Amino acid sequence: MTNATEFARAQAVIPGGVNSPVRAYRSVGGTPRFLVSGHGAHVVDVEGREYVDLVGAWGPALLGHAHPTVVEAVQRAAARGLGFGAATPGESELAELLVERTTVGGTALLERVRLVSTGTEATMTAIRLARGATGRDLLVKFAGHYHGHSDGLLAESGSGVATLGLPGSAGVPAEIAGLTLVLPYNDLDAVREAFERYPDRIAAVITEAAGANAGILAPQPGFNAGLAELAHDHGALLILDEVLTGFRVGPAGCWGLQQAAGETYLPDLVAFGKVIGGGLPIAALGGRAAVMDLLAPLGPVYQAGTLSGNPVAVAAGLAQLRAATPDVYTGIEAASARLRDGLGAAFAAAGLPVTTPHVTSLFSLAFRDAAERGPIASYEDAKDQEGWRYGPFFAAMLEQGVSLPPSVYEAWFLSAAHGPEVVDRVLAALPAAVDAALAAVGP
Ligand code: PMP
């Protein structure tokens, strides 16, 4: 069995051979690795090759792969039954933990939480709730942000849509796409103008708490708070998408970091996913009780799910969140800082300056000289780079046993298992990969 034979086999029965587009390595070239196991900071492919993994399951693997505490919790829960489609105490426990962890300086981010299975469902439901609460139909989103693959959210989206260079998606009716206003990120004037242009029509502004799907696009200080103010002044809701950043950049996500830094604003609805499921499918939507209680069965906004709050997934999430102590975050941040410094130094030594924008440990690599072209603040900035250098860089790292995200627009995910020796292994692979990036030929 080889990666190539498995890819051929998969392509015969699965579109593109993958169940999520970026896994297909289209933007970096080469054969996707078919994985059979993962442990700590490492994954192993069907050929028995081990790689340092910097994909981190696209975010959930905060503690590393197959963390014994999480695996044990899953095994215990599975032995009690795989799912009942009925309420279970664990769901309240997870909801309580989310409320508790996201209360910062006495301010609670969440009053109610509903568990769903994917980030897509969480943001999709948030939008329906915002429309139900306001009786309005328009939605503001930002270029380069990704909020899952529901119809209204794919316009100028980040993640795979950006990687594949698509403007949006076929199959989305113009009437639905037309309800989404796509604005430049970090531009409060654009948001102000939209509210003036469409009075009483905008139901919500949705924003990634920090952009992380077109590389890392941090909000400028005051941007998220400014959004909250503008939305609320105009009778609209602010939906904060912490699917990727929640419990990843710190225990209370970007909102927690901002509160700690003195930005005291409250979004109306917040979406979580990834880390809160410990690797299994759990996501959540939470927020103010007055809005959340509009959900069925209390209110008129319908949302449901056969697998929502699945007990095995809940057990995984609880185990991971309980093990995610402040030390875990400090350790991951130290590993990230070393890696970013190493990347900067290796590329500088080759005379090819790069940028590594970051929010705490979460970072990405951009082939862009910040000294010459300025920092990355928008999707336009993120695209203004020599992204074609990433494919050869990625391939050279993979060849040396380091698995990076297969797109220049995706964040690199470290875990508690990425200790100093693991980071050493990544740093040792850099010189050859930097040479490959340097030798790359542009379009
Ligand atoms: N929002 C953000 C910010 C995300 O990064 C993602 C997924 N990468 C989603 C929503 C969608 O989550 P899911 O893939 O679980 O549907």
Coordinates of C-alpha atoms and ligand atoms in Angstrom, one line a residue:
M1 CA 0.0 0.0 0.0
T2 CA 1.4 3.4 -1.0
N3 CA 0.0 6.9 -0.8
A4 CA -0.2 6.9 -4.6
T5 CA -2.2 3.7 -4.7
E6 CA -4.5 4.9 -1.9
F7 CA -5.0 8.2 -3.7
A8 CA -5.9 6.5 -7.0
R9 CA -8.3 4.2 -5.1
A10 CA -9.9 7.1 -3.3
Q11 CA -10.3 9.1 -6.5
A12 CA -12.4 6.3 -8.0
V13 CA -15.0 6.6 -5.3
I14 CA -14.6 10.0 -3.7
P15 CA -14.7 13.3 -5.6
G16 CA -11.0 14.4 -5.9
G17 CA -10.1 11.5 -3.6
V18 CA -10.8 13.6 -0.5
N19 CA -13.7 14.5 1.8
S20 CA -12.6 18.2 2.2
P21 CA -11.0 20.0 -0.7
V22 CA -7.7 21.4 0.7
R23 CA -6.6 17.8 1.7
A24 CA -6.1 17.1 -2.0
Y25 CA -2.8 19.1 -2.1
R26 CA -4.1 20.9 -5.3
S27 CA -2.3 24.2 -4.4
V28 CA 1.0 22.7 -3.3
G29 CA 1.2 19.7 -5.7
G30 CA 2.2 16.1 -5.0
T31 CA 0.3 13.1 -3.6
P32 CA -1.7 13.6 -0.4
R33 CA -0.5 11.5 2.5
F34 CA -3.0 8.9 3.6
L35 CA -2.6 8.7 7.4
V36 CA -3.1 5.6 9.5
S37 CA -2.2 6.9 13.0
G38 CA -1.1 9.8 15.0
H39 CA 0.5 10.2 18.4
G40 CA 1.5 13.4 20.1
A41 CA 3.1 15.7 17.6
H42 CA 3.5 13.0 14.9
V43 CA 1.4 11.3 12.3
V44 CA 2.2 8.1 10.3
D45 CA 1.2 7.5 6.7
V46 CA 0.2 4.2 4.9
E47 CA 3.9 3.7 3.9
G48 CA 4.9 3.7 7.5
R49 CA 6.6 7.2 7.3
E50 CA 6.4 9.4 10.3
Y51 CA 6.0 13.2 10.1
V52 CA 6.0 16.0 12.5
D53 CA 2.5 17.2 12.1
L54 CA 1.7 21.0 11.9
V55 CA -1.8 20.5 10.6
G56 CA -3.1 19.5 14.0
A57 CA -6.4 18.1 12.4
W58 CA -6.9 21.8 11.3
G59 CA -7.1 23.0 14.9
P60 CA -8.7 20.5 17.2
A61 CA -5.5 18.7 18.3
L62 CA -4.5 21.1 21.0
L63 CA -3.0 18.4 23.2
G64 CA -1.5 16.4 20.3
H65 CA -2.9 13.3 18.7
A66 CA -4.3 10.4 20.7
H67 CA -3.7 12.1 24.0
P68 CA -4.2 9.4 26.6
T69 CA -6.6 11.4 28.8
V70 CA -8.9 12.1 25.8
V71 CA -8.7 8.6 24.4
E72 CA -9.6 7.1 27.8
A73 CA -12.5 9.5 28.2
V74 CA -13.8 8.5 24.7
Q75 CA -13.4 4.8 25.4
R76 CA -15.3 5.1 28.7
A77 CA -18.1 7.1 27.1
A78 CA -18.3 4.7 24.1
A79 CA -18.7 1.7 26.4
R80 CA -21.8 3.4 27.9
G81 CA -23.4 3.9 24.5
L82 CA -22.6 5.8 21.3
G83 CA -25.5 8.1 21.3
F84 CA -29.1 8.3 22.4
G85 CA -30.7 11.3 20.7
A86 CA -31.8 12.3 24.2
A87 CA -30.4 14.8 26.7
T88 CA -27.4 13.7 28.7
P89 CA -25.7 15.3 31.8
G90 CA -22.4 15.7 29.9
E91 CA -24.0 18.3 27.6
S92 CA -24.7 20.6 30.5
E93 CA -21.2 20.0 31.9
L94 CA -19.7 21.0 28.6
A95 CA -21.9 24.1 28.3
E96 CA -21.1 25.1 31.9
L97 CA -17.4 24.7 31.2
L98 CA -17.7 26.9 28.1
V99 CA -19.5 29.5 30.0
E100 CA -17.0 29.4 32.9
R101 CA -13.9 29.5 30.7
T102 CA -15.2 32.4 28.6
T103 CA -16.0 34.6 31.6
V104 CA -13.2 37.2 31.8
G105 CA -12.9 39.8 34.5
G106 CA -16.4 39.1 35.7
T107 CA -17.9 39.6 32.2
A108 CA -19.6 36.5 30.8
L109 CA -19.4 36.0 27.0
L110 CA -22.1 33.3 27.0
E111 CA -25.4 33.0 28.9
R112 CA -26.7 30.1 26.8
V113 CA -25.0 27.5 24.7
R114 CA -26.3 25.1 22.1
L115 CA -24.2 22.2 21.0
V116 CA -24.0 21.3 17.3
S117 CA -21.7 19.1 15.3
T118 CA -19.7 21.4 13.0
G119 CA -18.5 25.0 12.9
T120 CA -20.6 25.3 9.7
E121 CA -23.8 24.5 11.6
A122 CA -22.8 26.9 14.4
T123 CA -22.4 29.9 12.1
M124 CA -25.4 28.9 9.9
T125 CA -27.6 28.8 13.0
A126 CA -26.2 32.1 14.3
I127 CA -27.2 33.8 11.1
R128 CA -30.7 32.3 11.2
L129 CA -31.1 33.5 14.8
A130 CA -29.9 37.0 13.9
R131 CA -32.4 37.2 11.1
G132 CA -35.1 35.8 13.4
A133 CA -34.2 38.2 16.1
T134 CA -34.1 41.3 13.9
G135 CA -36.6 40.5 11.2
R136 CA -33.9 41.7 8.7
D137 CA -32.3 39.8 5.9
L138 CA -28.8 41.2 5.0
L139 CA -25.5 39.9 6.4
V140 CA -22.1 41.6 6.5
K141 CA -19.0 39.4 6.2
F142 CA -15.4 40.2 5.5
A143 CA -13.3 39.2 2.5
G144 CA -11.0 36.4 3.3
H145 CA -12.9 35.2 6.3
Y146 CA -14.2 31.6 6.3
H147 CA -17.3 30.7 8.3
G148 CA -18.0 27.2 7.0
H149 CA -19.7 26.2 3.7
S150 CA -23.3 27.3 4.1
D151 CA -24.7 29.1 1.1
G152 CA -24.6 32.6 2.3
L153 CA -21.1 32.5 3.6
L154 CA -19.0 31.4 0.7
A155 CA -18.6 34.8 -1.1
E156 CA -14.9 35.8 -1.1
S157 CA -14.3 33.2 1.5
G158 CA -11.0 32.2 2.9
S159 CA -9.7 28.6 3.5
G160 CA -10.2 26.3 0.6
V161 CA -12.1 28.9 -1.4
A162 CA -9.1 31.2 -1.2
T163 CA -6.7 28.3 -1.8
L164 CA -8.4 27.3 -5.0
G165 CA -8.7 30.9 -6.1
L166 CA -12.5 30.8 -6.3
P167 CA -14.8 33.9 -6.0
G168 CA -17.4 31.8 -4.2
S169 CA -19.3 28.6 -5.1
A170 CA -21.5 27.4 -7.9
G171 CA -24.8 26.2 -6.7
V172 CA -25.5 29.2 -4.5
P173 CA -28.6 31.0 -5.9
A174 CA -28.0 34.7 -6.7
E175 CA -30.8 35.7 -4.4
I176 CA -29.0 34.1 -1.5
A177 CA -25.5 35.4 -2.4
G178 CA -27.1 38.8 -2.8
L179 CA -28.0 38.9 0.8
T180 CA -24.4 38.8 1.8
L181 CA -22.4 42.1 1.7
V182 CA -18.7 41.4 1.6
L183 CA -16.5 44.2 3.0
P184 CA -12.8 44.7 3.4
Y185 CA -11.5 43.5 6.8
N186 CA -10.2 46.0 9.3
D187 CA -12.1 48.8 7.7
L188 CA -14.7 50.2 10.0
D189 CA -15.6 53.0 7.6
A190 CA -16.8 50.4 5.1
V191 CA -19.0 48.9 7.7
R192 CA -20.4 52.4 8.7
E193 CA -21.1 53.1 5.0
A194 CA -22.9 49.7 4.6
F195 CA -25.2 50.5 7.6
E196 CA -25.9 54.0 6.1
R197 CA -26.6 52.5 2.7
Y198 CA -29.0 49.8 3.9
P199 CA -30.8 51.3 6.9
D200 CA -32.8 48.7 8.9
R201 CA -31.8 45.9 6.6
I202 CA -28.6 44.4 8.1
A203 CA -29.4 41.6 10.5
A204 CA -25.8 40.9 11.6
V205 CA -22.1 41.4 11.1
I206 CA -20.2 38.2 11.2
T207 CA -16.4 38.2 11.7
E208 CA -13.7 35.8 12.6
A209 CA -12.5 36.8 16.1
A210 CA -9.1 37.0 14.4
G211 CA -8.9 36.2 10.7
A212 CA -7.2 32.8 10.3
N213 CA -8.3 31.5 7.0
A214 CA -6.3 33.7 4.6
G215 CA -3.2 33.3 6.7
I216 CA -3.5 35.1 10.1
L217 CA -5.2 38.4 9.7
A218 CA -5.3 39.9 13.2
P219 CA -8.0 42.5 13.9
Q220 CA -6.5 45.9 14.5
P221 CA -6.9 47.2 18.1
G222 CA -10.4 48.3 18.6
F223 CA -11.8 46.8 15.4
N224 CA -14.0 44.1 16.9
A225 CA -15.2 46.6 19.6
G226 CA -15.9 49.1 16.8
L227 CA -18.0 46.4 15.0
A228 CA -20.0 45.7 18.1
E229 CA -20.7 49.4 18.6
L230 CA -21.7 50.0 14.9
A231 CA -23.9 46.9 14.8
H232 CA -25.6 47.7 18.1
D233 CA -26.1 51.4 17.1
H234 CA -27.9 50.2 14.0
G235 CA -30.0 47.5 15.6
A236 CA -28.0 44.6 14.2
L237 CA -26.2 41.8 16.0
L238 CA -22.5 41.0 16.1
I239 CA -21.6 37.3 15.5
L240 CA -18.1 36.5 16.6
D241 CA -16.7 33.3 14.9
E242 CA -14.3 31.7 17.4
V243 CA -14.5 28.3 15.7
L244 CA -10.8 28.3 15.0
T245 CA -9.5 30.7 17.6
G246 CA -11.6 29.7 20.6
F247 CA -9.6 27.7 23.2
R248 CA -6.7 27.8 20.7
V249 CA -5.2 31.2 21.1
G250 CA -5.9 31.1 24.8
P251 CA -8.6 29.7 27.1
A252 CA -11.2 32.4 26.2
G253 CA -10.2 32.8 22.6
C254 CA -9.6 36.2 21.0
W255 CA -12.4 37.8 22.9
G256 CA -10.7 36.8 26.1
L257 CA -7.4 38.3 24.9
Q258 CA -9.1 41.5 23.9
Q259 CA -11.0 41.8 27.2
A260 CA -7.7 41.3 29.1
A261 CA -6.2 44.1 26.9
G262 CA -9.1 46.4 27.9
E263 CA -11.5 46.1 24.9
T264 CA -14.8 45.7 26.7
Y265 CA -17.4 44.7 24.1
L266 CA -19.9 42.0 24.0
P267 CA -20.9 40.1 20.8
D268 CA -24.5 38.8 20.7
L269 CA -23.6 35.4 19.4
V270 CA -20.4 33.4 19.4
A271 CA -19.5 30.2 17.4
F272 CA -17.1 27.6 18.7
G273 CA -15.8 24.4 17.2
K274 CA -12.5 22.5 16.7
V275 CA -10.8 22.4 20.1
I276 CA -14.0 22.1 22.1
G277 CA -14.6 18.6 20.5
G278 CA -11.2 17.2 21.4
G279 CA -11.0 15.8 17.8
L280 CA -14.6 14.6 17.6
P281 CA -17.5 16.5 16.0
I282 CA -18.7 19.0 18.4
A283 CA -19.2 22.7 17.9
A284 CA -21.3 25.2 19.8
L285 CA -23.3 28.4 19.4
G286 CA -23.6 30.6 22.4
G287 CA -24.5 34.1 23.4
R288 CA -27.0 36.4 25.1
A289 CA -30.0 34.6 26.6
A290 CA -32.4 37.0 25.0
V291 CA -31.3 35.9 21.5
M292 CA -30.4 32.3 22.2
D293 CA -33.8 31.6 23.8
L294 CA -35.4 32.3 20.4
L295 CA -34.2 28.9 19.4
A296 CA -36.8 26.0 19.3
P297 CA -38.3 24.6 21.5
L298 CA -38.5 28.0 23.4
G299 CA -38.8 30.2 20.4
P300 CA -39.6 30.4 16.6
V301 CA -36.1 29.8 15.2
Y302 CA -35.7 26.2 14.2
Q303 CA -32.5 24.2 14.6
A304 CA -31.9 20.6 15.4
G305 CA -29.5 17.7 15.0
T306 CA -29.6 13.9 15.3
L307 CA -26.0 13.9 16.5
S308 CA -26.0 17.2 18.4
G309 CA -24.3 16.8 21.8
N310 CA -23.2 13.3 21.0
P311 CA -22.0 11.8 24.3
V312 CA -18.7 10.4 23.0
A313 CA -17.8 13.7 21.3
V314 CA -18.9 15.6 24.5
A315 CA -16.6 13.3 26.6
A316 CA -13.7 14.1 24.2
G317 CA -14.3 17.8 24.4
L318 CA -14.6 17.8 28.2
A319 CA -11.4 15.8 28.6
Q320 CA -9.4 18.1 26.3
L321 CA -10.7 21.3 27.8
R322 CA -10.0 20.1 31.3
A323 CA -6.5 19.2 30.4
A324 CA -6.0 22.5 28.6
T325 CA -4.4 24.3 31.6
P326 CA -2.7 27.7 31.3
D327 CA 0.7 25.9 31.2
V328 CA -0.4 24.1 28.0
Y329 CA -1.0 27.5 26.3
T330 CA 2.3 28.9 27.6
G331 CA 4.2 25.8 26.2
I332 CA 2.5 26.1 22.8
E333 CA 3.3 29.8 22.6
A334 CA 7.0 29.2 23.4
A335 CA 7.2 26.5 20.7
S336 CA 5.4 28.8 18.2
A337 CA 7.8 31.8 19.0
R338 CA 10.8 29.6 18.5
L339 CA 9.4 28.3 15.2
R340 CA 8.6 31.8 13.9
D341 CA 12.0 33.1 14.9
G342 CA 13.6 30.1 13.1
L343 CA 11.5 30.7 10.0
G344 CA 12.4 34.4 10.0
A345 CA 16.1 33.7 10.5
A346 CA 16.3 30.9 7.9
F347 CA 14.6 33.0 5.2
A348 CA 16.5 36.2 6.1
A349 CA 19.8 34.2 5.7
A350 CA 18.7 33.3 2.2
G351 CA 17.8 36.9 1.4
L352 CA 14.1 36.1 1.0
P353 CA 12.2 38.1 3.7
V354 CA 8.9 36.5 4.9
T355 CA 6.2 37.5 7.3
T356 CA 4.8 35.2 10.1
P357 CA 1.7 37.0 11.3
H358 CA 0.4 35.5 14.6
V359 CA -2.1 35.7 17.4
T360 CA -0.4 34.1 20.4
S361 CA 0.6 30.7 19.2
L362 CA -1.5 30.7 16.0
F363 CA 0.6 31.8 13.0
S364 CA 1.0 31.5 9.3
L365 CA 3.8 32.0 6.8
A366 CA 3.5 34.7 4.0
F367 CA 6.0 35.2 1.2
R368 CA 5.8 38.9 1.6
D369 CA 8.4 41.4 2.8
A370 CA 6.6 43.4 5.5
A371 CA 9.4 46.1 5.5
E372 CA 8.6 46.8 1.8
R373 CA 4.9 46.1 1.6
G374 CA 3.7 46.7 5.1
P375 CA 2.0 44.3 7.5
I376 CA -1.0 42.1 6.5
A377 CA -4.3 43.7 7.5
S378 CA -6.7 42.6 4.7
Y379 CA -7.4 39.8 2.3
E380 CA -5.9 42.0 -0.5
D381 CA -2.7 42.2 1.5
A382 CA -2.7 38.4 2.2
K383 CA -3.0 37.7 -1.6
D384 CA -0.2 40.3 -2.3
Q385 CA 2.6 37.8 -1.8
E386 CA 4.7 35.3 -3.7
G387 CA 2.5 32.4 -2.7
W388 CA 3.8 30.2 -5.5
R389 CA 6.9 29.8 -3.4
Y390 CA 4.9 27.8 -0.9
G391 CA 4.5 24.6 -2.9
P392 CA 8.2 23.8 -3.3
F393 CA 8.8 24.8 0.3
F394 CA 6.0 22.5 1.5
A395 CA 7.2 19.6 -0.7
A396 CA 10.8 19.9 0.7
M397 CA 9.5 20.0 4.3
L398 CA 7.3 16.9 3.6
E399 CA 10.3 15.1 2.0
Q400 CA 12.2 15.7 5.3
G401 CA 9.3 14.4 7.4
V402 CA 7.5 17.6 8.3
S403 CA 3.8 17.9 7.3
L404 CA 2.7 21.5 6.9
P405 CA -0.8 22.7 6.0
P406 CA -1.2 22.1 2.3
S407 CA -2.0 25.8 1.5
V408 CA -0.2 29.1 2.1
Y409 CA -3.5 30.5 3.4
E410 CA -3.9 28.1 6.3
A411 CA -2.6 28.5 9.9
W412 CA 0.1 26.2 11.3
F413 CA -1.2 24.4 14.4
L414 CA 1.1 23.4 17.2
S415 CA 0.1 21.3 20.2
A416 CA 1.2 20.6 23.8
A417 CA 3.2 17.7 22.3
H418 CA 5.4 19.9 20.2
G419 CA 8.3 20.1 22.7
P420 CA 11.7 21.5 22.0
E421 CA 13.0 18.3 20.2
V422 CA 10.1 18.4 17.9
V423 CA 10.7 22.0 17.1
D424 CA 14.4 21.2 16.6
R425 CA 13.4 18.7 14.0
V426 CA 11.3 21.3 12.1
L427 CA 14.1 23.9 12.3
A428 CA 16.6 21.4 11.0
A429 CA 14.4 20.9 7.9
L430 CA 14.2 24.6 7.1
P431 CA 17.5 25.3 5.2
A432 CA 16.7 22.8 2.4
A433 CA 13.1 24.0 2.2
V434 CA 14.1 27.6 2.1
D435 CA 16.4 26.8 -0.8
A436 CA 13.5 25.1 -2.6
A437 CA 11.4 28.3 -2.0
L438 CA 14.2 30.5 -3.3
A439 CA 14.6 28.4 -6.4
A440 CA 10.9 28.4 -7.2
V441 CA 9.8 30.0 -10.5
G442 CA 6.9 32.3 -10.4
P443 CA 3.9 32.4 -12.8
Ligands
PMP1 N1 -15.4 29.2 11.1 C1 -14.1 29.2 11.1 C2 -13.4 30.5 11.5 C3 -13.3 28.1 10.6 O1 -12.0 28.2 10.6 C4 -14.0 27.0 10.2 C5 -13.3 25.7 9.7 N2 -12.0 25.8 9.4 C6 -15.4 27.0 10.2 C7 -16.1 28.1 10.7 C8 -16.2 25.8 9.8 O2 -16.1 24.7 10.7 P1 -16.4 23.2 10.2 O3 -15.3 22.9 9.2 O4 -16.3 22.5 11.5 O5 -17.7 23.2 9.6

